[in-house]
Amino acid sequence: MHSVVCIKQVPDSAQIRVHPVTNTIMRQGVPAIINPYDLFALEEALRLKDRFGGKVTVISMGPPQAEIALRKALSFGADDAILVTDKSFAGADTLATSYALAATIRQIAKETPVDMVFAGKQTIDGDTAQVGPGIAKRMDLQLLTYVSRIVSVDQEKREIMVERRAEGGVQVLKTSLPCLITMLEGSNQMRFGTMPDMFRAARYEMKFWDKTAAGIEDVAKIGLKGSPTVVNKVFTPSPRSEKAEMIAVEGGAPADVAVALLAKMAVRFPVVEKELAKRA
Amino acid sequence: MSEGTQVKKKRKIVLDERLQAYKGVWVFVEHERGQVHPVSWELLGEGRKLADMLGVELAGVVLAAPGEEAKGFCQEAFTYGADLCYLMQNEVLADYRNDPFTQGLTELVNTHQPEILLLGATTQGRDLAGSVATTLQTGLTADCTGLTIDPDNRSLLSTRPTFGGSLLCTIVTLNYRPQMATVRPRVMAMPEKDASRSGRIVEHSLVMAEADIVTKVLEFIADDSRDKPQLPFADIIVAGGRGLGKPENFQLVWDLAEVLGAEVGASRPVVQAGWVELDRQVGQSGKTVRPKLYIAAGISGAIQHRVGMEGADCIIAINNDPNAPIFDFAHYGIVGDAMTLLPALTEAFRQKLATLKQAG
């Protein structure tokens, strides 16, 4: 069983701050992590290897420093890692990204056929959830998104059964390998890396693939040139035209503040008054 | 959300002649188990505005199994603003599956050429949107919080949070059509239903047999929704954030919610800290809500949270920091200690409800 897991290095968004005066992102000191959703994908691939043998290859497209994320993945037990990195990838949107990653996976499959491709359900920086489906369509793989559980795998028949989160319920789906799965959060828990894996990860000779090594055939489809969407502007939202009406009373007793608030609200928001009346 | 400071870079968009033929606004009408997802009606409301700005028609798109049910969905789409519906029926479309739905929607787009295609950012809509956009080789913007038309060049301006919800950005699609976008449930207002409206149904067949489809649906296990929080459709929500200090203090939020018969919400940090379950997270990475009353205690009001709740009719914010951004968009603000203010509000609402009851 050969699984390829797509991961992305992202800034830890919980720690991003916006400069209060210039309204620019303050990137300094924000730690880079493996996109947390990708860890569920990686763990699931490692479990398949535990059960069926084979190998797990992790790939990432990004700047040279994304190597750190790949080494982390190796320390959890992945066998191989490839960083797809090339200046010409800069400015790629999801369509251009899925083109480059699909080409990369095809190159990998030339050496060892790929049975499964895994991705997280989305990233925490882009939040688009589009690259996984994009890779599946470009490679003509069966697509299973938001998978909460792999129920069974029949290696001989090359069939897989999964539970997929749908609106209002869970779909139980059966499909054929190779397929692409995006894992739902909470579907498993990432293991701790073993000592030998940690040493191996530290010594591992990282593979850096540029666009030629990744098998990119059409340079018009990568980077900014291959991206239908562009960011027109970035901005901070402005306050409402009127700021909040601040409720303060003499003496500041909480009980008085609460009563004052309710009195004001009853006049200005009949819609809330009506809702409260329903509950009385 | 209107824009404050901004970095503006105007791009000139020139469309190939072939792409200029793309006209009209489409909304994918999502359904599961005989129910249309409300996000589809919300999108029709928004799509109506876009279509009117462009002076084009608004169409609903229904892919379903043969039968009368799907025609009923089309009729309902007319009452929410659609001028026409494209209806594709085939047994293989009985349950949502990526392959037949991607092929069906792609065929419809290639045949009728809409300039804008909107889908709900649900598990179904996102699965389908990403696949269709790749197949059509066009642009797709996920989780938009605002949609409008650039009057200079008729292109769709899609606004969405970026950088983990700390800034907003506006995205345009260059020389590609259709322009695709997904919007999460409850981000757009539900339009008024107009039962007098009607429209025409354009039927389109899909040549596909079950034998052509690799993935099979074995079973659908419906959620037991009785115990699950239903934040998106709650009319009153009491939410707590990191400002409450420690998990035990969150009980004060529950107390107020109980008196009000309200749902309990939370900001991302306290969900990540494990104080409350994931289903209660309000914001860009959680649920989007539109209650009549939203009470936020100890929540600073980062964009990530704001985009999830600013559709509330009335927002009350309690925070001990007078400079907290939440006071920029709340309707009422109280600077002070949530530990004493929450119990005071609980008592005041209890009395208020008693008075309303007496008044009958």
XYZ file of C-alpha atoms in Angstrom:
640
model
C 0.000 0.000 0.000
C 1.658 3.225 -1.141
C 0.051 6.376 0.187
C 0.989 9.911 -0.775
C 0.053 12.517 1.819
C -0.182 16.184 0.807
C 0.732 18.555 3.603
C 1.143 22.310 3.867
C 3.241 24.389 6.175
C 1.110 27.196 7.593
C 1.585 29.997 10.085
C -0.037 29.140 13.399
C -3.076 31.312 12.789
C -3.965 31.514 16.432
C -0.813 33.563 16.846
C -1.105 35.961 13.910
C -1.539 39.574 14.911
C -2.411 42.606 12.845
C -0.375 45.728 13.449
C -2.778 48.158 15.120
C -1.511 51.192 13.182
C -0.436 49.974 9.756
C -2.994 47.160 9.518
C -0.391 44.823 8.105
C 0.167 41.247 9.155
C 2.908 40.854 11.724
C 4.616 37.672 10.600
C 7.652 37.956 12.822
C 7.802 35.343 15.497
C 4.721 33.474 14.275
C 5.660 29.787 14.392
C 5.145 27.667 11.258
C 3.370 24.360 11.782
C 2.016 21.484 9.721
C -1.559 22.412 8.835
C -3.373 20.694 11.756
C -5.990 19.090 9.465
C -3.204 17.378 7.507
C -2.109 15.425 10.573
C -5.362 13.434 10.475
C -4.537 12.522 6.866
C -0.975 11.542 7.735
C -2.017 9.408 10.696
C -4.575 7.555 8.566
C -1.908 6.820 5.932
C 0.458 5.561 8.629
C -2.275 3.249 9.936
C -2.738 1.756 6.475
C 0.999 1.111 6.366
C 0.822 -0.526 9.814
C -1.871 -2.871 8.542
C -0.826 -3.603 4.980
C 2.842 -2.675 4.787
C 4.075 -0.502 1.947
C 5.134 3.086 2.376
C 4.038 6.639 3.037
C 5.397 9.503 0.958
C 4.714 13.051 2.145
C 4.801 15.943 -0.292
C 4.454 19.660 0.062
C 4.579 22.603 -2.298
C 6.061 25.687 -0.754
C 9.154 27.740 -0.020
C 12.437 25.998 0.961
C 11.725 26.442 4.674
C 8.691 24.110 4.348
C 11.348 21.394 4.609
C 10.865 21.655 8.380
C 7.235 20.531 8.094
C 8.249 17.552 5.963
C 10.941 16.511 8.466
C 8.309 16.649 11.182
C 6.133 14.319 9.097
C 9.094 11.952 8.692
C 9.594 11.929 12.445
C 6.015 10.647 12.842
C 6.888 7.699 10.604
C 6.569 8.741 6.965
C 9.149 7.022 4.735
C 9.867 9.577 2.059
C 9.467 13.310 1.655
C 9.524 15.593 -1.353
C 9.418 19.371 -1.286
C 8.150 20.794 -4.539
C 9.713 24.200 -4.637
C 10.313 26.568 -7.511
C 10.148 30.336 -7.851
C 7.740 29.899 -10.739
C 5.116 28.454 -8.364
C 4.762 31.798 -6.580
C 1.302 33.324 -6.580
C -0.430 30.013 -7.308
C -4.123 29.815 -6.440
C -5.839 26.491 -5.786
C -6.212 25.606 -9.474
C -2.496 26.128 -10.176
C -1.542 24.347 -6.948
C -3.568 21.242 -7.782
C -1.939 21.173 -11.233
C 1.574 21.165 -9.752
C 0.767 18.607 -7.054
C -0.998 16.277 -9.494
C 2.081 16.372 -11.750
C 4.277 15.599 -8.741
C 2.186 12.600 -7.699
C 2.307 11.255 -11.267
C 6.107 11.472 -11.126
C 6.141 9.639 -7.799
C 3.840 6.941 -9.217
C 6.338 6.265 -12.031
C 8.697 4.847 -9.416
C 6.173 3.227 -7.038
C 2.509 3.023 -8.056
C 0.269 5.097 -5.772
C -2.773 3.432 -4.180
C -4.060 6.309 -2.085
C -3.649 10.057 -1.943
C -4.486 11.763 1.336
C -5.074 15.412 2.191
C -6.516 17.334 5.119
C -10.071 18.602 4.729
C -8.750 22.165 4.315
C -5.893 24.389 5.496
C -6.141 26.839 8.343
C -4.596 29.694 6.346
C -6.501 29.424 3.067
C -9.527 27.477 4.326
C -10.578 26.692 0.752
C -10.840 22.867 0.770
C -10.263 23.034 -3.000
C -6.841 21.516 -3.605
C -7.828 17.959 -2.623
C -10.780 17.789 -5.058
C -8.615 19.535 -7.666
C -5.896 16.868 -7.515
C -8.492 14.080 -7.696
C -10.103 15.531 -10.824
C -6.771 16.155 -12.544
C -5.621 12.582 -11.859
C -9.037 11.045 -12.473
C -9.058 9.508 -8.991
C -12.220 8.712 -7.087
C -12.768 11.527 -4.607
C -13.889 10.958 -1.013
C -14.024 14.199 0.988
C -14.721 14.706 4.712
C -14.021 11.073 5.551
C -14.590 10.404 9.243
C -13.623 6.723 9.195
C -12.080 4.153 6.896
C -14.330 1.171 7.539
C -12.441 -1.445 5.557
C -9.878 -1.940 2.825
C -9.818 -5.008 0.610
C -6.372 -5.039 -0.926
C -7.075 -7.945 -3.249
C -10.233 -6.483 -4.721
C -8.694 -3.020 -4.439
C -11.804 -1.698 -2.747
C -12.282 0.690 0.130
C -15.299 1.460 2.282
C -15.506 4.747 4.188
C -17.878 6.887 6.200
C -18.207 10.398 4.831
C -19.665 13.371 6.647
C -22.615 14.730 4.653
C -25.229 17.362 5.486
C -27.541 15.880 8.086
C -25.895 12.496 8.227
C -23.118 10.127 7.283
C -22.762 8.506 3.858
C -21.275 5.024 3.758
C -19.411 4.808 0.452
C -17.571 2.059 -1.366
C -15.088 2.790 -4.116
C -12.038 1.446 -5.931
C -8.384 2.235 -5.493
C -6.611 4.428 -6.311
C -8.621 7.183 -4.676
C -8.111 10.507 -2.942
C -9.351 10.957 0.605
C -9.604 14.167 2.600
C -9.821 13.382 6.299
C -12.136 15.080 8.743
C -10.713 16.507 11.954
C -10.984 14.360 15.053
C -11.056 11.163 13.000
C -7.910 9.878 14.689
C -5.070 11.069 16.873
C -1.530 11.612 15.612
C 0.913 9.170 17.151
C 4.099 10.133 18.913
C 7.175 9.655 16.756
C 9.592 6.936 17.804
C 13.235 7.665 18.632
C 14.560 5.887 15.520
C 12.117 7.827 13.325
C 13.208 11.089 14.867
C 16.865 10.341 14.159
C 16.025 9.219 10.629
C 14.013 12.406 10.052
C 16.921 14.557 11.174
C 19.407 12.769 8.904
C 17.047 12.294 5.952
C 18.326 13.756 2.717
C 15.390 15.900 1.678
C 14.302 15.709 -1.946
C 13.831 19.118 -3.488
C 11.960 18.994 -6.770
C 11.828 21.990 -9.069
C 9.242 22.278 -11.815
C 11.207 20.027 -14.157
C 11.704 17.295 -11.557
C 8.003 17.512 -10.678
C 7.142 16.800 -14.297
C 5.411 20.106 -15.011
C 4.613 20.091 -18.715
C 2.776 23.358 -19.145
C 4.371 26.332 -17.370
C 1.314 28.428 -18.274
C -0.610 26.395 -15.708
C 1.554 27.070 -12.657
C 2.117 30.041 -10.401
C 0.458 33.371 -11.003
C 0.099 32.674 -14.725
C -1.937 29.525 -14.117
C -4.208 31.134 -11.528
C -7.668 32.343 -12.575
C -8.153 34.206 -9.305
C -6.151 37.104 -7.928
C -6.422 39.073 -4.729
C -7.584 42.541 -5.669
C -7.126 44.089 -2.268
C -6.608 43.307 1.384
C -8.277 45.417 4.025
C -9.514 45.619 7.577
C -13.232 46.000 8.126
C -14.348 49.368 9.334
C -16.497 49.828 12.409
C -20.253 50.171 11.971
C -21.212 53.772 11.248
C -22.190 54.108 14.890
C -20.168 52.486 17.617
C -21.709 50.515 20.429
C -23.875 52.492 22.813
C -21.983 52.090 26.052
C -24.089 51.312 29.096
C -22.786 52.828 32.285
C -24.682 53.943 35.364
C -23.739 55.991 38.355
C -22.118 53.816 40.971
C -21.734 51.091 38.336
C -23.664 48.406 40.215
C -24.002 45.420 37.821
C -27.706 45.002 38.625
C -28.411 48.616 37.669
C -26.369 48.316 34.484
C -28.334 45.224 33.467
C -31.697 46.879 34.090
C -30.637 50.019 32.192
C -29.519 47.891 29.232
C -32.798 45.979 29.049
C -34.805 49.194 29.206
C -32.878 50.734 26.304
C -33.027 47.565 24.251
C -36.802 47.270 24.653
C -37.198 50.628 22.896
C -34.603 50.269 20.143
C -35.026 46.571 19.285
C -38.685 45.531 19.131
C -37.518 42.392 17.311
C -35.711 41.249 20.466
C -38.665 42.281 22.629
C -40.943 40.097 20.510
C -38.552 37.169 20.789
C -38.430 37.517 24.576
C -42.216 37.685 24.769
C -42.351 34.320 22.994
C -40.236 32.846 25.761
C -42.069 34.415 28.700
C -18.954 44.462 6.230
C -17.784 47.749 4.749
C -14.152 48.403 4.216
C -11.825 50.529 6.277
C -8.227 51.001 5.367
C -7.214 49.181 2.258
C -4.473 48.536 -0.194
C -5.949 49.116 -3.611
C -4.644 47.677 -6.807
C -6.996 47.968 -9.724
C -6.543 45.291 -12.326
C -7.753 45.580 -15.874
C -9.723 42.520 -16.839
C -10.200 41.835 -20.537
C -12.360 38.895 -21.515
C -11.827 36.767 -24.613
C -14.702 37.056 -27.062
C -15.633 33.424 -26.369
C -16.057 34.236 -22.661
C -18.140 37.335 -23.276
C -20.977 35.013 -24.282
C -21.235 33.825 -20.641
C -24.341 35.471 -19.194
C -26.548 34.985 -16.160
C -26.236 34.121 -12.486
C -26.706 30.525 -11.295
C -27.283 29.065 -7.875
C -26.786 25.355 -7.296
C -29.824 24.099 -5.352
C -28.444 21.553 -2.906
C -30.690 18.886 -1.447
C -30.294 15.757 0.633
C -32.995 13.296 1.709
C -35.783 15.327 0.094
C -34.793 18.574 1.798
C -33.304 21.614 0.096
C -30.514 23.084 2.192
C -31.556 26.596 3.327
C -28.203 27.966 2.123
C -29.508 27.559 -1.442
C -32.386 29.967 -0.754
C -30.004 32.392 0.949
C -27.851 32.270 -2.182
C -30.858 32.901 -4.417
C -31.520 36.042 -2.373
C -27.951 37.189 -2.950
C -27.921 35.973 -6.552
C -31.055 38.058 -7.227
C -29.157 41.208 -6.281
C -26.191 40.283 -8.482
C -28.455 39.418 -11.424
C -30.277 42.737 -11.081
C -26.988 44.659 -10.969
C -25.929 42.881 -14.152
C -29.345 43.035 -15.808
C -29.407 39.270 -16.404
C -31.536 36.309 -15.330
C -31.149 34.315 -12.115
C -31.325 30.550 -12.455
C -31.534 27.728 -9.940
C -29.837 24.453 -10.873
C -31.398 21.215 -9.655
C -29.770 17.799 -10.164
C -31.924 14.982 -8.850
C -33.501 11.584 -9.367
C -36.514 11.437 -11.724
C -39.823 12.348 -10.109
C -42.026 15.187 -9.018
C -39.989 16.114 -5.954
C -37.311 17.924 -7.982
C -39.944 19.937 -9.859
C -41.198 21.047 -6.462
C -37.682 22.273 -5.630
C -37.737 24.337 -8.843
C -41.122 25.870 -7.950
C -39.764 26.771 -4.535
C -36.664 28.323 -6.128
C -38.954 30.642 -8.134
C -40.574 31.881 -4.938
C -37.115 32.782 -3.608
C -36.216 34.825 -6.677
C -35.135 32.520 -9.516
C -36.387 33.402 -13.015
C -35.792 29.904 -14.326
C -34.428 26.542 -13.255
C -32.209 24.096 -15.064
C -33.381 20.641 -14.136
C -31.322 17.521 -14.757
C -32.847 14.194 -13.731
C -31.315 10.723 -13.775
C -31.371 7.772 -11.391
C -27.639 8.164 -10.813
C -28.338 11.558 -9.203
C -30.506 10.068 -6.436
C -27.793 10.467 -3.792
C -25.016 13.025 -3.891
C -21.868 11.559 -5.384
C -18.972 13.500 -6.772
C -18.666 11.962 -10.244
C -22.225 12.174 -11.590
C -22.844 15.588 -10.037
C -19.551 16.976 -11.369
C -20.293 15.687 -14.833
C -23.890 16.922 -14.752
C -23.112 20.418 -13.533
C -20.119 20.734 -15.880
C -22.301 19.815 -18.852
C -24.944 22.336 -17.866
C -22.364 25.092 -17.511
C -20.749 24.295 -20.858
C -24.140 24.238 -22.579
C -25.773 27.326 -21.080
C -22.694 29.369 -20.086
C -23.453 31.354 -16.931
C -21.080 34.135 -15.897
C -21.504 33.433 -12.167
C -22.083 30.141 -10.348
C -22.746 30.124 -6.592
C -22.798 27.105 -4.269
C -23.236 26.651 -0.533
C -20.007 26.047 1.394
C -21.328 22.775 2.805
C -19.724 19.344 2.630
C -21.667 18.778 -0.602
C -21.159 22.239 -2.093
C -17.433 22.353 -1.410
C -16.877 18.827 -2.720
C -18.714 19.733 -5.910
C -17.397 23.282 -6.373
C -13.743 22.256 -6.171
C -14.307 19.458 -8.672
C -16.351 21.497 -11.141
C -13.948 24.454 -11.057
C -11.004 22.151 -11.787
C -12.861 20.388 -14.581
C -13.884 23.714 -16.129
C -10.444 25.205 -15.402
C -11.885 28.318 -13.850
C -11.563 30.333 -10.645
C -13.322 29.536 -7.398
C -13.410 31.588 -4.207
C -14.378 29.760 -1.026
C -16.387 30.939 1.975
C -17.232 34.414 0.738
C -18.739 36.851 3.206
C -19.609 39.483 0.612
C -20.437 39.404 -3.104
C -20.921 42.349 -5.407
C -20.353 43.446 -8.999
C -17.616 45.790 -10.166
C -19.597 48.364 -12.175
C -16.562 49.098 -14.399
C -16.194 45.635 -15.887
C -19.126 43.478 -14.702
C -16.825 41.162 -12.781
C -17.715 39.499 -9.503
C -15.945 40.860 -6.436
C -15.777 38.169 -3.761
C -14.794 39.181 -0.257
C -13.562 36.632 2.263
C -11.496 36.556 5.432
C -7.806 35.825 5.014
C -4.762 35.177 7.197
C -6.674 33.094 9.697
C -9.482 35.610 9.838
C -7.431 38.631 10.826
C -7.975 40.565 7.560
C -10.408 40.570 4.666
C -9.548 40.328 1.003
C -11.428 40.806 -2.239
C -10.784 38.267 -4.979
C -11.529 38.600 -8.687
C -11.487 36.032 -11.469
C -9.434 37.051 -14.498
C -10.009 35.893 -18.041
C -11.978 32.759 -17.071
C -15.705 31.980 -16.841
C -17.848 31.196 -14.973
C -16.782 33.018 -11.848
C -17.443 30.570 -9.021
C -17.898 31.214 -5.316
C -19.093 29.342 -2.257
C -20.841 30.967 0.715
C -21.404 29.379 4.103
C -24.891 28.845 5.528
C -26.370 31.846 7.379
C -23.821 34.326 5.990
C -26.455 35.801 3.671
C -29.948 36.708 4.845
C -32.867 34.436 3.985
C -34.911 36.240 1.297
C -38.653 36.817 1.693
C -40.656 34.114 -0.004
C -42.989 35.399 -2.715
C -45.561 32.716 -3.485
C -46.884 34.656 -6.487
C -43.599 34.307 -8.373
C -43.167 31.637 -11.006
C -40.650 30.748 -13.673
C -39.756 28.325 -16.418
C -38.049 24.966 -16.120
C -35.396 24.054 -18.671
C -34.883 20.297 -18.668
C -31.600 18.733 -19.613
C -30.739 15.057 -19.708
C -27.627 13.386 -18.351
C -26.335 10.429 -20.303
C -24.850 8.286 -17.560
C -25.637 4.819 -16.234
C -25.006 3.346 -12.804
C -22.456 0.985 -14.369
C -20.340 4.042 -15.336
C -19.944 5.115 -11.710
C -17.217 3.625 -9.537
C -18.312 4.982 -6.153
C -21.429 3.449 -4.607
C -23.541 4.730 -1.723
C -24.163 1.776 0.587
C -26.059 3.562 3.318
C -27.010 6.969 4.743
C -27.016 7.220 8.513
C -29.058 10.281 9.472
C -27.780 12.348 12.387
C -29.625 12.213 15.627
C -30.027 15.975 15.851
C -31.833 16.054 19.204
C -28.706 16.416 21.310
C -26.690 18.508 18.903
C -26.424 22.258 19.311
C -28.348 24.062 16.544
C -26.515 27.353 16.554
C -27.040 28.490 12.950
C -30.799 28.794 13.411
C -30.947 29.890 17.053
C -32.769 33.177 17.759
C -30.870 33.972 20.933
C -27.234 33.050 21.593
C -25.106 33.670 24.668
C -21.408 33.266 23.880
C -18.285 33.306 25.978
C -14.611 33.854 25.247
C -11.177 33.830 26.744
C -11.978 36.907 28.830
C -13.926 34.653 31.185
C -10.580 33.538 32.548
C -11.140 29.875 33.334
C -13.433 27.044 32.260
C -15.450 27.052 35.521
C -16.531 30.625 34.836
C -18.152 29.513 31.595
C -21.013 28.201 33.758
C -22.263 31.804 33.997
C -22.815 31.730 30.217
C -24.843 28.523 30.551
C -26.880 30.061 33.381
C -27.892 33.078 31.318
C -28.623 30.877 28.288
C -30.899 28.687 30.383
C -32.996 31.607 31.585
C -33.301 32.885 28.003
C -33.854 29.490 26.407
C -30.822 30.370 24.297
C -28.076 28.357 22.610
C -24.531 28.638 23.959
C -21.742 29.752 21.649
C -18.016 30.258 22.087
C -15.015 31.880 20.460
C -12.197 29.871 18.896
C -9.667 30.116 21.759
C -11.986 28.585 24.353
C -13.064 25.815 21.993
C -9.404 25.055 21.297
C -8.768 25.051 25.031
C -11.506 22.428 25.372
C -13.915 24.454 27.531
C -16.821 23.723 25.174
C -17.479 21.403 22.258
C -16.481 22.204 18.671
C -20.130 22.418 17.537
C -20.510 25.600 19.575
C -17.696 27.558 17.949
C -18.905 30.744 16.277
C -16.771 32.334 13.564
C -15.049 31.757 10.275
C -13.701 28.373 11.370
C -16.905 27.500 13.232
C -20.585 28.252 12.702
C -22.086 31.347 11.161
C -25.129 32.542 13.091
C -27.864 35.160 12.576
C -29.793 35.356 15.870
C -32.046 38.210 16.902
C -29.967 38.664 20.058
C -26.281 37.808 20.548
C -24.672 38.330 23.926
C -20.864 38.111 23.895
C -19.012 37.910 27.189
C -15.235 38.094 27.277
C -14.933 37.951 23.496
C -12.597 40.527 21.964
C -14.192 40.457 18.513
C -11.425 39.414 16.085
C -12.495 39.304 12.425
C -12.518 35.518 12.591
C -15.317 35.743 15.206
C -17.003 38.820 13.769
C -17.741 37.314 10.343
C -19.591 34.511 12.098
C -22.023 36.661 14.088
C -22.301 40.182 12.775
C -25.549 39.286 11.029
C -27.255 39.332 14.450
C -29.995 41.952 14.848
C -28.772 43.062 18.264
C -25.323 42.452 19.750
C -24.521 43.032 23.411
C -20.833 42.943 24.304
C -19.319 42.637 27.747
C -15.579 43.115 27.990
C -13.216 44.564 30.551
C -11.066 46.121 27.824
C -12.665 49.382 26.641
C -10.608 49.134 23.422
C -11.773 45.644 22.468
C -12.698 45.610 18.754
C -16.091 44.090 19.559
C -17.268 47.527 20.730
C -16.758 48.748 17.147
C -19.644 46.665 15.873
C -21.764 45.697 18.882
C -24.985 47.639 19.453
C -24.547 47.818 23.220
C -21.331 47.665 25.145
C -20.607 47.223 28.816
C -17.065 47.699 30.040
C -16.645 45.613 33.138
C -16.216 42.271 34.782
C -18.240 39.497 33.150
C -18.129 37.576 36.440
C -20.511 40.067 38.043
C -22.287 41.342 34.913
C -23.425 37.945 33.632
C -25.276 37.015 36.858
C -26.786 40.524 36.921
C -28.032 40.081 33.333
C -29.368 36.623 34.176
C -31.413 38.119 37.009
C -32.585 41.113 34.960
C -33.742 38.847 32.101
C -35.469 36.526 34.579
C -37.472 39.442 35.917
C -38.134 40.794 32.458
C -39.529 37.457 31.299
C -41.705 37.265 34.439
C -43.072 40.737 33.710
C -43.745 39.863 30.068
C -45.550 36.723 31.206
C -47.793 38.695 33.525
C -48.537 41.155 30.751
C -49.513 38.089 28.708
